[in-house]
Amino acid sequence: MKTTSARWSAGALAFLSLVPLAAHAGSLLLRPAQVWSAGEPLHGGWAVLIEGNRIAAVGPAAAVSAPPDATVIDLPGATLLPGLMDIHAHLFLHPYNETLWNDQVLKEPVPYRTLRAEVQARATLLAGFTTLRDLGTEGAEYADLSLKRAIEERLIEGPRLFVATRAIVATGSYGPAPRGLRPDVCCTPQGAEEASGVAEVIRAVREQAGRGADWIKVYADYRWGPEGAQQPTFSEEELRALVETAHSSGRPVAAHATTAEGMRRAVQAGVDTIEHGFNGTPEVFRLMAARGVAYLPTLTAEEAYGEYFEHYLPGKSAPTPGMEQAKSAFGEALRAGVTIGCGSDVGVFAHGTNYRELEWMVRDGMTPLQALTAATATDARILRRESVLGRVRAGMLADLAAVAGDPTRDIAAVEHVVFVMKDGVVYRRP
């Protein structure tokens, strides 16, 4: 076997850690300190054999037989995991303390935002997140489809993408908010596609599906009430038409909803996931559990808003009211038995720091094992890809990440990624 040498210079190692290797024509054997996969105990001394873009074998090192010409990568002191997932992401946004959301939508050209998105996609992949669901380009039109294609064709580096293109909002409810713009100016950029009435909602779903959206995203409520209060947007009739059209096309529906009434309408209409849900009530979360609607809590987004706009200092300040509300909703969802995945709203905060969501999930009531499961097997199930993604098992796609230490005991270990593989290609190694 060909074992990676420990005699590289520091410069060469730094170079190798950031430049992807060619797809392996032969076999590759990974030998970490331990292997973790959802629903299984931590396996010390196990090895994983990769053939092409699939996991060929997993088990005790002595029982995993590799071909003589296999390349071996040793990962001492590391825990090998399924590639992590973040299924509420915005690659076409960057943190609002750099540029406010309105200014990104109104002033940053789509080609510029697309170039930024590529850099941000690479940072995400190198942080061990091998799959993202990107829930709306926020004014960058259908650029996510080109980003996804370029990644799939290996023109650029990034995670597997499931995209929602433009997202759908009720006319006049989203941003840049009409009330903040000159009333005599026509056709300013909007962060999503506007629709009113059943016919327009159906047309918008069909347009986005026809363009290639993997998911349909709808804003079931937003800050369009008096003085910017959160209020439901679409009627139940409109939401039912949207969901029925999306499901007829074979596409699931994600609903932005932060109010209890917006969440209730979306769940009754048959959406597949609720995003944010900060003001969800026990009754609404019980309804979600009964209907099998998954929840993406985006806890880190509330921390980021606190930092940018409420003078919150991590580790020094008391949590903001918004952070406390998000924590309360998260606890109610846990108690109700709702399926909870990992979705962070990254883009509001820096890409490549998606791990912060797992840390918040643990702070707010999950165990490390629950958070790791949410970011792997549960997210894969929400994406309808549980047969090929989300676990370290023979036959699954070779999307893997290794972290220094043991994240099943200390979730902060997910910050320290030492190895990343996606689709059988190594993008980072020690």
GROMACS .gro file of C-alpha atoms in nm, residues 52 57 66 83 113 120 124 152 209 257 263 297 301-302 315-316 320 327 348 365 367 425:
model
   22
   52GLY     CA    1  -1.432   0.551  -0.679
   57ALA     CA    2  -1.610  -0.128   0.321
   66ALA     CA    3  -0.753  -0.307   0.072
   83GLY     CA    4  -1.987   1.478   0.562
  113ARG     CA    5  -2.230   3.806  -0.599
  120GLN     CA    6  -1.797   3.102   0.007
  124THR     CA    7  -1.795   2.572   0.336
  152GLU     CA    8  -2.099   1.931  -1.021
  209ALA     CA    9  -3.943   2.430  -1.104
  257ALA     CA   10  -4.228   3.112   0.914
  263MET     CA   11  -4.635   2.825   1.085
  297PRO     CA   12  -3.411   2.626   1.383
  301ALA     CA   13  -2.876   3.366   1.285
  302GLU     CA   14  -3.029   3.507   1.604
  315GLY     CA   15  -1.935   3.500   2.586
  316LYS     CA   16  -1.976   3.837   2.759
  320THR     CA   17  -3.076   3.893   2.355
  327LYS     CA   18  -3.399   2.883   2.250
  348VAL     CA   19  -2.620   3.604   0.775
  365GLY     CA   20  -3.073   2.153   2.476
  367THR     CA   21  -2.673   1.631   2.326
  425VAL     CA   22  -1.236   1.325  -0.401
   0.00000   0.00000   0.00000
